[in-house]
Coordinates of C-alpha atoms and ligand atoms in Angstrom, one line a residue:
M53 CA 37.4 9.5 -44.1
K54 CA 36.3 6.1 -45.4
L55 CA 38.1 3.0 -44.1
P56 CA 39.0 0.4 -46.7
V57 CA 36.6 -2.6 -46.4
S58 CA 39.4 -5.1 -45.4
L59 CA 40.7 -2.7 -42.7
F60 CA 37.2 -2.3 -41.4
V61 CA 36.6 -6.0 -41.3
F62 CA 39.9 -6.5 -39.5
A63 CA 39.1 -3.8 -36.9
L64 CA 35.7 -5.4 -36.3
L65 CA 37.2 -8.9 -35.9
F66 CA 40.0 -7.6 -33.6
S67 CA 37.5 -5.8 -31.3
F68 CA 35.3 -8.9 -31.4
L69 CA 38.3 -11.1 -30.3
L70 CA 39.3 -8.7 -27.6
A71 CA 35.7 -8.6 -26.3
T72 CA 35.5 -12.4 -26.4
S73 CA 38.7 -13.0 -24.6
A74 CA 37.8 -10.4 -21.9
H75 CA 34.5 -12.2 -21.6
T76 CA 36.1 -15.7 -21.4
H77 CA 38.6 -14.3 -18.9
E78 CA 35.9 -12.8 -16.6
N79 CA 33.7 -15.9 -16.8
F80 CA 36.6 -18.2 -16.1
L81 CA 37.6 -16.2 -13.0
Q82 CA 34.1 -16.0 -11.8
C83 CA 33.6 -19.7 -12.2
L84 CA 36.8 -20.4 -10.2
T85 CA 35.8 -18.2 -7.3
L86 CA 32.2 -19.4 -7.3
H87 CA 33.0 -23.1 -7.3
S88 CA 35.8 -23.0 -4.9
G89 CA 33.5 -22.6 -1.9
N90 CA 35.6 -22.3 1.3
D91 CA 38.8 -23.2 -0.3
S92 CA 40.9 -20.2 -0.9
I93 CA 41.7 -20.4 -4.6
S94 CA 41.5 -16.6 -4.9
K95 CA 44.9 -16.4 -3.1
V96 CA 46.6 -18.3 -5.9
I97 CA 45.0 -16.5 -8.9
Y98 CA 47.1 -13.8 -10.6
T99 CA 45.9 -11.5 -13.3
S100 CA 47.7 -8.5 -14.9
S101 CA 46.0 -6.2 -12.3
N102 CA 47.8 -8.1 -9.5
S103 CA 51.2 -6.7 -8.5
S104 CA 53.0 -10.1 -8.4
Y105 CA 51.6 -11.2 -11.8
S106 CA 54.9 -10.4 -13.7
S107 CA 57.1 -12.0 -11.1
V108 CA 55.0 -15.2 -11.0
L109 CA 55.0 -15.3 -14.8
E110 CA 58.7 -14.8 -15.1
S111 CA 59.6 -17.1 -12.1
S112 CA 60.5 -20.0 -14.3
I113 CA 61.1 -18.5 -17.8
R114 CA 64.5 -19.5 -18.9
N115 CA 64.5 -18.3 -22.5
T116 CA 64.2 -14.5 -23.0
R117 CA 63.2 -15.2 -26.6
F118 CA 59.7 -15.8 -25.1
S119 CA 59.7 -12.9 -22.6
T120 CA 59.6 -9.9 -24.9
P121 CA 56.9 -7.1 -24.8
S122 CA 55.3 -8.7 -27.9
T123 CA 55.2 -12.2 -26.4
P124 CA 51.5 -13.2 -25.8
K125 CA 50.9 -13.2 -22.0
P126 CA 48.4 -15.4 -20.1
L127 CA 45.1 -13.8 -19.0
V128 CA 45.4 -15.7 -15.8
I129 CA 48.0 -17.6 -13.9
V130 CA 46.8 -20.1 -11.2
T131 CA 49.2 -21.8 -8.8
P132 CA 47.0 -24.5 -7.3
L133 CA 47.6 -25.8 -3.8
G134 CA 46.1 -29.2 -4.3
V135 CA 44.2 -31.7 -6.5
S136 CA 40.7 -30.2 -6.0
Q137 CA 41.9 -26.8 -7.2
I138 CA 43.4 -28.4 -10.4
Q139 CA 40.0 -30.1 -10.9
E140 CA 38.2 -26.7 -10.6
I141 CA 40.6 -25.0 -13.0
L142 CA 40.1 -27.7 -15.6
S143 CA 36.3 -27.7 -15.2
C144 CA 36.0 -23.9 -15.4
A145 CA 38.4 -23.7 -18.4
Q146 CA 36.3 -26.2 -20.4
K147 CA 33.1 -24.5 -19.5
H148 CA 34.3 -21.1 -20.7
G149 CA 36.6 -22.1 -23.5
M150 CA 39.8 -21.1 -21.9
Q151 CA 43.0 -22.8 -23.1
V152 CA 45.2 -24.1 -20.3
R153 CA 49.0 -24.5 -20.4
V154 CA 50.5 -26.6 -17.7
R155 CA 53.8 -25.5 -16.4
S156 CA 56.1 -27.3 -13.9
G157 CA 59.7 -26.0 -14.3
G158 CA 59.1 -23.8 -17.4
H159 CA 62.2 -25.1 -19.2
D160 CA 60.4 -25.9 -22.4
Y161 CA 62.7 -24.9 -25.2
E162 CA 59.9 -23.2 -27.2
G163 CA 58.1 -21.8 -24.3
L164 CA 55.0 -23.9 -24.8
S165 CA 54.2 -24.1 -21.1
Y166 CA 53.7 -20.3 -20.8
V167 CA 53.0 -18.9 -24.3
S168 CA 50.1 -19.6 -26.6
P169 CA 48.8 -17.9 -29.8
V170 CA 45.2 -17.9 -28.3
P171 CA 43.9 -16.4 -25.0
F172 CA 45.1 -18.8 -22.3
A173 CA 45.7 -19.4 -18.6
I174 CA 48.8 -21.0 -17.0
L175 CA 48.3 -23.7 -14.5
D176 CA 51.6 -23.5 -12.7
M177 CA 52.6 -26.4 -10.4
I178 CA 55.0 -24.4 -8.3
N179 CA 53.1 -25.1 -5.1
L180 CA 53.0 -28.8 -5.7
R181 CA 56.5 -29.9 -5.0
N182 CA 56.4 -32.4 -2.2
I183 CA 59.0 -35.2 -2.2
S184 CA 58.9 -38.3 0.0
V185 CA 61.7 -40.8 -0.1
D186 CA 61.4 -44.4 1.1
V187 CA 65.0 -45.5 1.4
E188 CA 64.2 -49.0 2.7
N189 CA 62.2 -49.8 -0.4
S190 CA 64.2 -47.6 -2.8
F191 CA 61.4 -45.5 -4.2
A192 CA 60.2 -41.9 -3.9
W193 CA 57.0 -40.0 -4.7
V194 CA 57.7 -36.6 -6.2
Q195 CA 55.2 -34.0 -7.2
S196 CA 55.5 -32.4 -10.7
G197 CA 56.3 -28.9 -9.5
A198 CA 59.5 -30.0 -7.8
T199 CA 62.8 -29.4 -9.5
L200 CA 65.4 -32.1 -10.2
G201 CA 67.7 -30.2 -7.8
E202 CA 65.1 -30.6 -5.0
L203 CA 64.7 -34.3 -5.8
Y204 CA 68.5 -35.0 -5.8
Y205 CA 68.8 -33.1 -2.6
K206 CA 66.1 -35.0 -0.8
I207 CA 67.5 -38.4 -2.0
A208 CA 71.0 -37.4 -0.8
E209 CA 69.7 -36.2 2.5
Q210 CA 68.6 -39.7 3.3
S211 CA 71.0 -42.0 1.4
K212 CA 74.6 -41.8 0.1
T213 CA 74.1 -44.9 -2.1
L214 CA 70.8 -44.2 -3.9
G215 CA 70.4 -41.9 -6.9
F216 CA 68.1 -41.2 -9.8
P217 CA 68.8 -41.2 -13.6
A218 CA 67.5 -37.7 -14.6
G219 CA 68.8 -34.5 -16.1
V220 CA 71.9 -32.4 -15.5
C221 CA 70.4 -29.0 -14.8
P222 CA 69.0 -28.7 -11.3
T223 CA 66.3 -26.1 -12.1
I224 CA 64.4 -28.4 -14.6
G225 CA 60.9 -29.3 -13.5
V226 CA 60.0 -32.9 -12.8
G227 CA 56.6 -32.5 -14.6
G228 CA 57.9 -31.7 -18.1
H229 CA 61.2 -33.6 -17.8
F230 CA 59.7 -37.1 -16.8
S231 CA 56.9 -36.8 -19.3
G232 CA 59.4 -36.2 -22.1
G233 CA 61.9 -38.9 -21.1
G234 CA 64.7 -37.2 -19.2
Y235 CA 68.3 -38.3 -19.3
G236 CA 71.5 -37.5 -17.4
T237 CA 74.9 -38.9 -16.6
I238 CA 73.8 -42.4 -15.6
L239 CA 71.5 -43.2 -18.6
R240 CA 74.0 -45.8 -19.9
K241 CA 73.6 -47.7 -16.6
Y242 CA 69.9 -47.1 -15.8
G243 CA 68.1 -45.6 -18.8
L244 CA 65.9 -42.5 -18.6
A245 CA 63.9 -41.0 -15.8
A246 CA 60.8 -42.2 -17.5
D247 CA 62.1 -45.7 -17.6
N248 CA 62.2 -45.6 -13.8
V249 CA 58.7 -44.3 -13.2
I250 CA 56.5 -47.0 -11.5
D251 CA 53.3 -45.1 -10.8
A252 CA 51.8 -41.7 -11.3
H253 CA 48.9 -39.5 -10.2
L254 CA 47.1 -37.7 -13.1
I255 CA 44.0 -35.6 -13.4
D256 CA 42.3 -36.2 -16.8
V257 CA 40.1 -33.9 -18.8
K258 CA 37.0 -35.1 -16.9
G259 CA 38.6 -34.1 -13.7
R260 CA 39.1 -37.7 -12.5
F261 CA 42.1 -38.3 -10.2
L262 CA 43.8 -41.4 -11.6
D263 CA 46.7 -43.6 -10.5
R264 CA 48.4 -46.2 -12.6
K265 CA 45.8 -48.8 -11.8
S266 CA 42.8 -46.6 -12.6
M267 CA 44.3 -44.9 -15.6
G268 CA 45.3 -48.2 -17.2
E269 CA 48.5 -49.3 -18.9
D270 CA 47.9 -47.3 -22.1
L271 CA 47.7 -43.9 -20.5
F272 CA 50.5 -44.8 -18.0
W273 CA 52.6 -45.8 -21.0
A274 CA 51.8 -42.5 -22.9
I275 CA 52.8 -40.1 -20.1
R276 CA 56.3 -41.7 -19.7
G277 CA 57.9 -40.0 -22.7
G278 CA 54.9 -39.0 -24.9
G279 CA 54.9 -35.4 -23.5
G280 CA 52.5 -34.9 -20.6
A281 CA 50.9 -31.8 -22.2
S282 CA 48.6 -34.0 -24.4
F283 CA 47.0 -36.2 -21.8
G284 CA 46.2 -34.4 -18.5
V285 CA 47.8 -32.8 -15.5
I286 CA 50.3 -35.1 -14.0
V287 CA 50.4 -34.3 -10.3
A288 CA 53.0 -36.7 -9.0
W289 CA 55.3 -39.6 -10.0
K290 CA 56.4 -42.7 -8.1
I291 CA 60.0 -43.4 -9.1
K292 CA 62.4 -46.3 -8.5
L293 CA 65.6 -45.1 -7.0
V294 CA 68.8 -46.8 -8.2
P295 CA 72.0 -47.8 -6.4
V296 CA 75.0 -45.6 -6.8
P297 CA 78.5 -46.3 -5.3
S298 CA 79.6 -44.2 -2.4
T299 CA 82.6 -43.0 -4.5
V300 CA 82.3 -41.9 -8.1
T301 CA 84.9 -40.3 -10.3
V302 CA 84.6 -37.3 -12.6
F303 CA 87.0 -35.7 -15.2
T304 CA 87.0 -33.1 -17.9
V305 CA 89.8 -33.3 -20.5
N306 CA 89.9 -30.4 -22.9
K307 CA 91.5 -30.8 -26.3
N308 CA 91.5 -28.2 -29.1
L309 CA 92.1 -28.7 -32.8
E310 CA 95.8 -28.2 -32.4
Q311 CA 95.8 -30.9 -29.8
N312 CA 94.3 -33.5 -32.1
A313 CA 90.6 -33.0 -31.2
T314 CA 89.3 -34.1 -34.6
K315 CA 91.0 -37.5 -34.4
L316 CA 90.0 -38.0 -30.7
L317 CA 86.4 -37.1 -31.4
H318 CA 86.4 -39.4 -34.4
R319 CA 87.8 -42.2 -32.3
W320 CA 85.3 -41.4 -29.4
Q321 CA 82.4 -42.2 -31.8
Y322 CA 83.7 -45.9 -32.1
V323 CA 83.9 -46.4 -28.3
A324 CA 81.5 -44.1 -26.5
D325 CA 78.4 -46.4 -26.7
K326 CA 80.5 -49.6 -26.1
F327 CA 82.2 -48.6 -22.8
D328 CA 81.3 -50.4 -19.6
K329 CA 77.8 -49.2 -18.5
D330 CA 79.4 -47.5 -15.5
L331 CA 81.3 -45.1 -17.7
F332 CA 79.7 -42.0 -19.4
I333 CA 81.9 -39.7 -21.5
R334 CA 80.0 -36.9 -23.2
V335 CA 81.7 -34.3 -25.4
L336 CA 81.0 -30.5 -25.4
L337 CA 82.1 -28.7 -28.5
T338 CA 82.7 -24.9 -28.4
G339 CA 84.5 -22.2 -30.4
V340 CA 87.5 -20.8 -28.4
N341 CA 90.5 -18.5 -28.9
S342 CA 93.5 -20.4 -30.2
S343 CA 97.0 -20.0 -28.6
Q344 CA 98.0 -18.3 -31.9
E345 CA 97.2 -14.6 -31.7
G346 CA 93.9 -13.7 -33.4
K347 CA 93.0 -17.2 -34.4
K348 CA 90.0 -19.3 -33.4
T349 CA 89.9 -23.0 -32.7
V350 CA 87.3 -25.6 -31.6
Q351 CA 87.5 -27.2 -28.1
A352 CA 86.3 -30.6 -27.4
A353 CA 85.7 -31.1 -23.7
F354 CA 85.6 -34.8 -22.8
N355 CA 83.3 -34.6 -19.7
S356 CA 82.8 -37.8 -17.7
L357 CA 81.3 -39.6 -14.8
Y358 CA 82.4 -43.1 -13.8
L359 CA 80.4 -45.0 -11.2
G360 CA 83.4 -46.2 -9.2
G361 CA 86.8 -45.1 -8.0
K362 CA 89.7 -44.0 -10.2
D363 CA 91.7 -47.2 -9.4
K364 CA 89.1 -49.0 -11.7
L365 CA 88.6 -46.1 -14.1
L366 CA 92.2 -45.7 -15.2
P367 CA 92.8 -49.2 -16.4
L368 CA 89.4 -49.2 -18.1
M369 CA 90.3 -46.0 -20.0
Q370 CA 93.7 -47.5 -20.8
E371 CA 92.0 -50.5 -22.3
S372 CA 89.1 -48.8 -24.2
F373 CA 90.1 -45.2 -25.0
P374 CA 93.9 -44.9 -24.5
E375 CA 94.1 -42.1 -27.1
L376 CA 92.6 -39.6 -24.6
G377 CA 95.7 -40.1 -22.4
L378 CA 93.7 -39.9 -19.1
V379 CA 96.0 -39.7 -16.1
S380 CA 95.2 -39.8 -12.4
E381 CA 95.6 -36.0 -11.9
D382 CA 92.7 -35.5 -14.4
C383 CA 90.3 -37.4 -12.1
T384 CA 88.5 -36.4 -8.9
E385 CA 86.7 -38.8 -6.6
M386 CA 83.5 -37.6 -4.9
S387 CA 80.1 -38.7 -3.9
W388 CA 77.3 -39.1 -6.5
I389 CA 75.5 -36.0 -5.2
Q390 CA 78.7 -34.0 -5.5
S391 CA 78.9 -35.1 -9.1
I392 CA 75.5 -33.6 -9.7
L393 CA 77.0 -30.2 -8.6
Y394 CA 80.1 -30.8 -10.8
F395 CA 78.0 -31.5 -13.9
A396 CA 75.7 -28.5 -13.1
G397 CA 78.9 -26.3 -13.2
F398 CA 79.2 -25.4 -9.6
P399 CA 82.7 -24.9 -8.1
S400 CA 84.0 -27.6 -5.8
G401 CA 83.2 -27.2 -2.2
Q402 CA 79.8 -25.6 -2.9
S403 CA 77.1 -26.4 -0.4
L404 CA 74.4 -28.9 -1.5
D405 CA 71.9 -26.1 -0.7
V406 CA 72.4 -24.6 -4.2
L407 CA 70.3 -27.5 -5.4
L408 CA 67.3 -25.9 -3.8
N409 CA 67.9 -22.6 -5.6
R410 CA 65.3 -22.1 -8.3
T411 CA 66.8 -18.9 -9.6
L412 CA 67.6 -19.1 -13.2
T413 CA 70.2 -17.7 -15.6
V414 CA 68.0 -16.1 -18.3
I415 CA 69.2 -15.7 -21.9
S416 CA 67.9 -16.1 -25.4
Y417 CA 68.6 -19.4 -27.1
K418 CA 67.5 -21.8 -29.8
A419 CA 68.2 -25.6 -29.7
K420 CA 67.8 -28.6 -32.0
S421 CA 68.7 -32.3 -31.7
D422 CA 69.9 -35.2 -33.8
Y423 CA 70.7 -38.9 -33.4
V424 CA 73.9 -40.4 -34.9
E425 CA 73.9 -44.0 -36.0
N426 CA 77.2 -44.1 -37.9
P427 CA 80.4 -42.4 -37.0
I428 CA 80.8 -39.0 -38.8
P429 CA 84.0 -39.1 -40.9
E430 CA 86.8 -36.6 -40.1
A431 CA 85.9 -34.5 -43.2
G432 CA 82.3 -34.2 -41.9
L433 CA 83.6 -33.0 -38.5
E434 CA 85.8 -30.4 -40.2
G435 CA 82.7 -29.0 -41.8
I436 CA 81.2 -28.5 -38.3
W437 CA 84.4 -26.6 -37.2
Q438 CA 83.9 -24.2 -40.1
R439 CA 80.6 -23.2 -38.7
F440 CA 82.0 -22.5 -35.3
Y441 CA 84.2 -19.7 -36.9
E442 CA 81.1 -17.7 -37.8
K443 CA 80.2 -14.7 -35.7
E444 CA 76.8 -16.1 -34.6
A445 CA 78.6 -19.1 -33.1
E446 CA 80.4 -17.1 -30.4
S447 CA 78.2 -18.7 -27.7
A448 CA 77.2 -21.9 -29.4
V449 CA 77.7 -25.4 -28.0
L450 CA 77.2 -28.9 -29.3
I451 CA 76.7 -31.5 -26.7
L452 CA 77.3 -35.1 -27.8
S453 CA 75.8 -37.6 -25.3
P454 CA 76.6 -41.3 -25.7
Y455 CA 73.9 -44.0 -25.7
G456 CA 74.5 -47.8 -25.6
G457 CA 74.5 -49.8 -22.4
R458 CA 71.0 -49.9 -20.7
M459 CA 69.6 -47.6 -23.4
S460 CA 70.1 -50.3 -26.0
E461 CA 68.5 -53.0 -23.9
I462 CA 65.1 -51.3 -23.6
S463 CA 62.8 -51.9 -26.5
E464 CA 61.8 -49.0 -28.8
S465 CA 58.1 -49.4 -27.8
A466 CA 58.6 -49.9 -24.0
I467 CA 57.7 -46.3 -23.5
P468 CA 57.0 -43.6 -26.2
F469 CA 60.7 -42.5 -26.3
P470 CA 61.9 -44.6 -29.2
H471 CA 65.6 -43.7 -29.6
R472 CA 67.3 -46.9 -28.3
A473 CA 69.6 -49.6 -29.9
G474 CA 71.5 -48.5 -33.0
N475 CA 72.1 -44.9 -31.7
I476 CA 75.7 -44.2 -30.9
Y477 CA 75.0 -40.7 -29.5
K478 CA 72.6 -37.8 -29.5
I479 CA 73.7 -34.3 -30.5
Q480 CA 72.1 -31.3 -28.9
Y481 CA 72.8 -28.0 -30.8
L482 CA 72.5 -24.8 -28.8
V483 CA 73.1 -21.2 -29.7
Y484 CA 72.8 -18.4 -27.2
W485 CA 72.8 -14.6 -27.6
A486 CA 72.5 -11.6 -25.4
E487 CA 71.4 -9.0 -27.9
E488 CA 67.8 -8.0 -28.0
G489 CA 65.6 -7.6 -31.0
T490 CA 64.3 -9.7 -33.9
E491 CA 67.3 -9.1 -36.1
A492 CA 69.7 -10.8 -33.6
T493 CA 67.2 -13.6 -33.1
E494 CA 66.9 -14.2 -36.8
R495 CA 70.7 -14.3 -37.3
H496 CA 71.3 -16.8 -34.5
V497 CA 68.3 -19.0 -35.4
N498 CA 69.5 -19.0 -39.0
W499 CA 72.9 -20.1 -38.0
I500 CA 71.6 -23.1 -36.1
R501 CA 69.3 -24.0 -39.0
R502 CA 72.2 -23.8 -41.5
L503 CA 74.2 -26.1 -39.2
Y504 CA 71.3 -28.5 -39.0
A505 CA 71.0 -28.6 -42.8
Y506 CA 74.7 -29.3 -43.1
M507 CA 74.4 -32.3 -40.6
A508 CA 71.6 -34.0 -42.6
P509 CA 73.9 -36.6 -44.4
Y510 CA 75.5 -37.6 -41.1
V511 CA 72.5 -38.3 -38.9
S512 CA 69.4 -40.5 -38.7
K513 CA 67.1 -40.4 -41.7
S514 CA 63.4 -41.4 -42.5
P515 CA 62.6 -40.1 -40.0
R516 CA 65.3 -37.7 -38.9
E517 CA 64.8 -38.3 -35.2
A518 CA 64.6 -35.7 -32.5
Y519 CA 64.3 -35.6 -28.7
I520 CA 60.9 -34.2 -27.5
N521 CA 62.5 -32.7 -24.4
Y522 CA 64.6 -30.6 -26.8
R523 CA 61.4 -29.2 -28.2
D524 CA 61.9 -27.8 -31.7
L525 CA 59.0 -26.2 -33.6
D526 CA 61.1 -26.1 -36.8
I527 CA 60.3 -29.8 -37.3
G528 CA 56.6 -29.2 -37.7
T529 CA 53.6 -27.9 -35.7
N530 CA 49.8 -28.4 -35.5
N531 CA 47.4 -25.9 -36.9
E532 CA 45.7 -24.1 -34.0
G533 CA 42.1 -25.3 -33.9
N534 CA 42.4 -27.8 -36.6
T535 CA 44.9 -30.4 -35.7
S536 CA 45.2 -33.2 -38.3
Y537 CA 46.8 -36.6 -37.8
R538 CA 48.7 -36.2 -41.1
Q539 CA 50.2 -32.9 -40.2
A540 CA 51.0 -33.9 -36.7
S541 CA 52.7 -37.1 -37.9
I542 CA 55.4 -35.0 -39.6
W543 CA 56.8 -34.0 -36.2
G544 CA 55.3 -36.9 -34.3
T545 CA 57.2 -39.6 -36.1
K546 CA 60.5 -37.7 -35.5
Y547 CA 59.9 -37.6 -31.8
F548 CA 58.2 -41.0 -31.4
K549 CA 58.7 -43.1 -34.6
N550 CA 56.1 -45.9 -34.7
N551 CA 54.9 -45.1 -31.2
F552 CA 53.2 -42.0 -32.6
K553 CA 50.2 -44.2 -33.7
R554 CA 49.7 -45.6 -30.2
L555 CA 49.9 -42.1 -28.7
V556 CA 47.2 -40.9 -31.0
H557 CA 45.1 -43.9 -29.9
V558 CA 45.5 -43.0 -26.2
K559 CA 44.8 -39.4 -26.9
T560 CA 41.6 -40.3 -28.8
V561 CA 40.4 -42.4 -25.8
F562 CA 41.4 -39.9 -23.0
D563 CA 41.0 -36.5 -24.5
P564 CA 38.8 -36.8 -27.6
T565 CA 37.9 -33.1 -27.6
N566 CA 41.6 -32.1 -27.7
F567 CA 41.3 -29.9 -24.6
F568 CA 45.0 -30.4 -23.7
R569 CA 46.8 -29.0 -26.7
N570 CA 49.7 -27.0 -27.9
E571 CA 51.7 -26.5 -31.1
Q572 CA 53.1 -30.1 -30.8
S573 CA 50.4 -32.0 -28.8
I574 CA 49.2 -35.4 -29.9
P575 CA 46.0 -35.1 -31.9
P576 CA 42.9 -37.2 -31.3
L577 CA 41.7 -39.1 -34.4
S578 CA 38.5 -37.1 -34.9
H579 CA 40.5 -33.9 -35.5
Ligands
LIG9 P1 57.8 -27.0 -18.6 O1 57.1 -26.6 -17.4 O2 58.1 -25.9 -19.6 O3 57.0 -28.1 -19.3 C1 57.4 -28.7 -20.6 C2 56.2 -29.4 -21.2 O4 55.6 -30.3 -20.4 C3 55.2 -28.3 -21.6 O5 54.5 -28.8 -22.8 C4 54.2 -28.4 -20.4 O6 52.9 -28.0 -20.7 C5 54.3 -29.9 -20.1 N1 54.1 -30.1 -18.6 C6 54.8 -29.6 -17.6 N2 54.4 -30.0 -16.5 C7 53.3 -30.9 -16.7 C8 52.4 -31.6 -15.9 N3 52.6 -31.6 -14.5 N4 51.5 -32.3 -16.4 C9 51.3 -32.3 -17.8 N5 52.1 -31.7 -18.6 C10 53.1 -30.9 -18.1 N6 66.6 -32.6 -20.7 C11 67.2 -33.8 -20.4 O7 66.6 -34.9 -20.7 N7 68.4 -33.8 -19.8 C12 69.1 -32.7 -19.4 O8 70.2 -32.8 -18.9 C13 68.5 -31.5 -19.7 N8 69.1 -30.3 -19.4 C14 68.4 -29.1 -19.6 C15 69.0 -27.9 -19.2 C16 68.4 -26.7 -19.4 C17 69.0 -25.4 -19.0 C18 67.1 -26.7 -20.0 C19 66.4 -25.4 -20.3 C20 66.5 -27.8 -20.4 C21 67.1 -29.1 -20.2 N9 66.6 -30.3 -20.6 C22 67.2 -31.5 -20.4 C23 65.3 -30.3 -21.3 C24 64.1 -30.5 -20.3 O9 64.1 -31.9 -19.9 C25 62.8 -30.2 -20.9 O10 62.8 -28.8 -21.3 C26 61.6 -30.5 -19.9 O11 60.4 -30.6 -20.7 C27 61.5 -29.4 -18.9 O12 60.5 -29.7 -18.0 P2 59.8 -28.5 -17.2 O13 58.8 -29.0 -16.3 O14 60.9 -27.6 -16.6 O15 59.2 -27.6 -18.3

């Protein structure tokens, strides 16, 4: 039987690619073991023939959308124990044309730290998670493989009145989080995690170990919000710890549509970014069953942290948001570290040790983000409610996080994260599903895309801004192997606005051959 020519060419190309990747893979491994000398890198190399390969690969995968049998898997995973092993990995990868994806906590929404369309290796920072806290001088050094939970735990172990303004979920990795900005419940008082980074250790494409002084202010600027994946391997961060009172207050007040949620949310938009900096009230919107049999409604959960006691919070709320009707019984006083557990969803009385648990809840999801500069009218909000009644929205949530305060005081170009004054709040759209298969994925992803299309008139425009830590490949990607400035600026200006140009400049200086790349990495100018 004769094969059609196109099939023959395809079969030839496919076997060539297989042979090349096997070759690359073997040469890369050989290079690593040859160059490591006495240092035992072979103990931290995992290939598919190794019995713990799958468990190491899956250890920090949070999104099952990128953990299916057809998801491309790494040829090699290396979990370096120190700087010299990272240098060896980078050197061998360049020598043998192996793409490297750096992974810290693995929480990337599009799986970019552990999936690639071309043969690749994962450089996993799991073994580099040392944290040292200097209470006297209010700073800490934290390695990229540590989680936020581990960082918060370490700070709380040594001080009841120091904290750090980073994210809500304790299993997030420091490496990806700080390099994309990183915000949590005290952003209105202290800004982002990246705003509070004062030094860093990075290994660049040439294998040089650099600190703030030796990398220079351009590169140090770029890695604080420009996405670390484009510039090198960030090994550790020096962070400024911030004062927190010994008593803080939390509350969650739930209101559904029958309880005036539309009007309350509408009002919230006029006050949320203007409150005292010590007050953070975010809103979580979900579809829930109504008290009327068989009917659905939407619930708005007003979920808050106040940096102080309720004696001060209650009059403040009475003055600035009386419509919510907050009463003393809604409020719970606790320490700042307990508020971390509260926002992470742990029941009260839980031991702080849960912060050290890296075990993840794994489910499929898709997320997107938007910035809101003008309050959405009630009719606009009602259009959102309609979408919550659709079947795909059963496990959907919209999280509205207020800005203002310190966020408005920091200039748009201080670090690459540009979403500052003028933003009332950010919306994170999330849809989860448990069903397997592409049909279920498509239905849910289409739901969130339809909602995103509906929101266009109500959110920032030209560019329609997005948060890089809520990675969304729908807003544009690079072409593998041929990354152009023009194509990258489509998604780049959404994440970084005018800062995109400076990021491209830094990339061109520090990684001109575009070694550190992914679907949304900053391109160097020659590409
Ligand atoms: P991961 O390891 O997947 O890395 C993300 C990106 O950074 C990848 O491109 C990776 O290559 C690169 N990278 C990682 N380590 C690097 C290193 N050492 N050097 C160079 N590049 C590196 N965000 C937020 O601001 N506030 C919040 O409250 C939350 N909450 C939240 C909850 C949950 C459940 C998830 C899944 C995510 C969030 N996020 C968030 C988003 C989170 O900040 C974002 O996904 C971070 O990039 C995750 O960092 P990881 O190190 O875990 O990811």
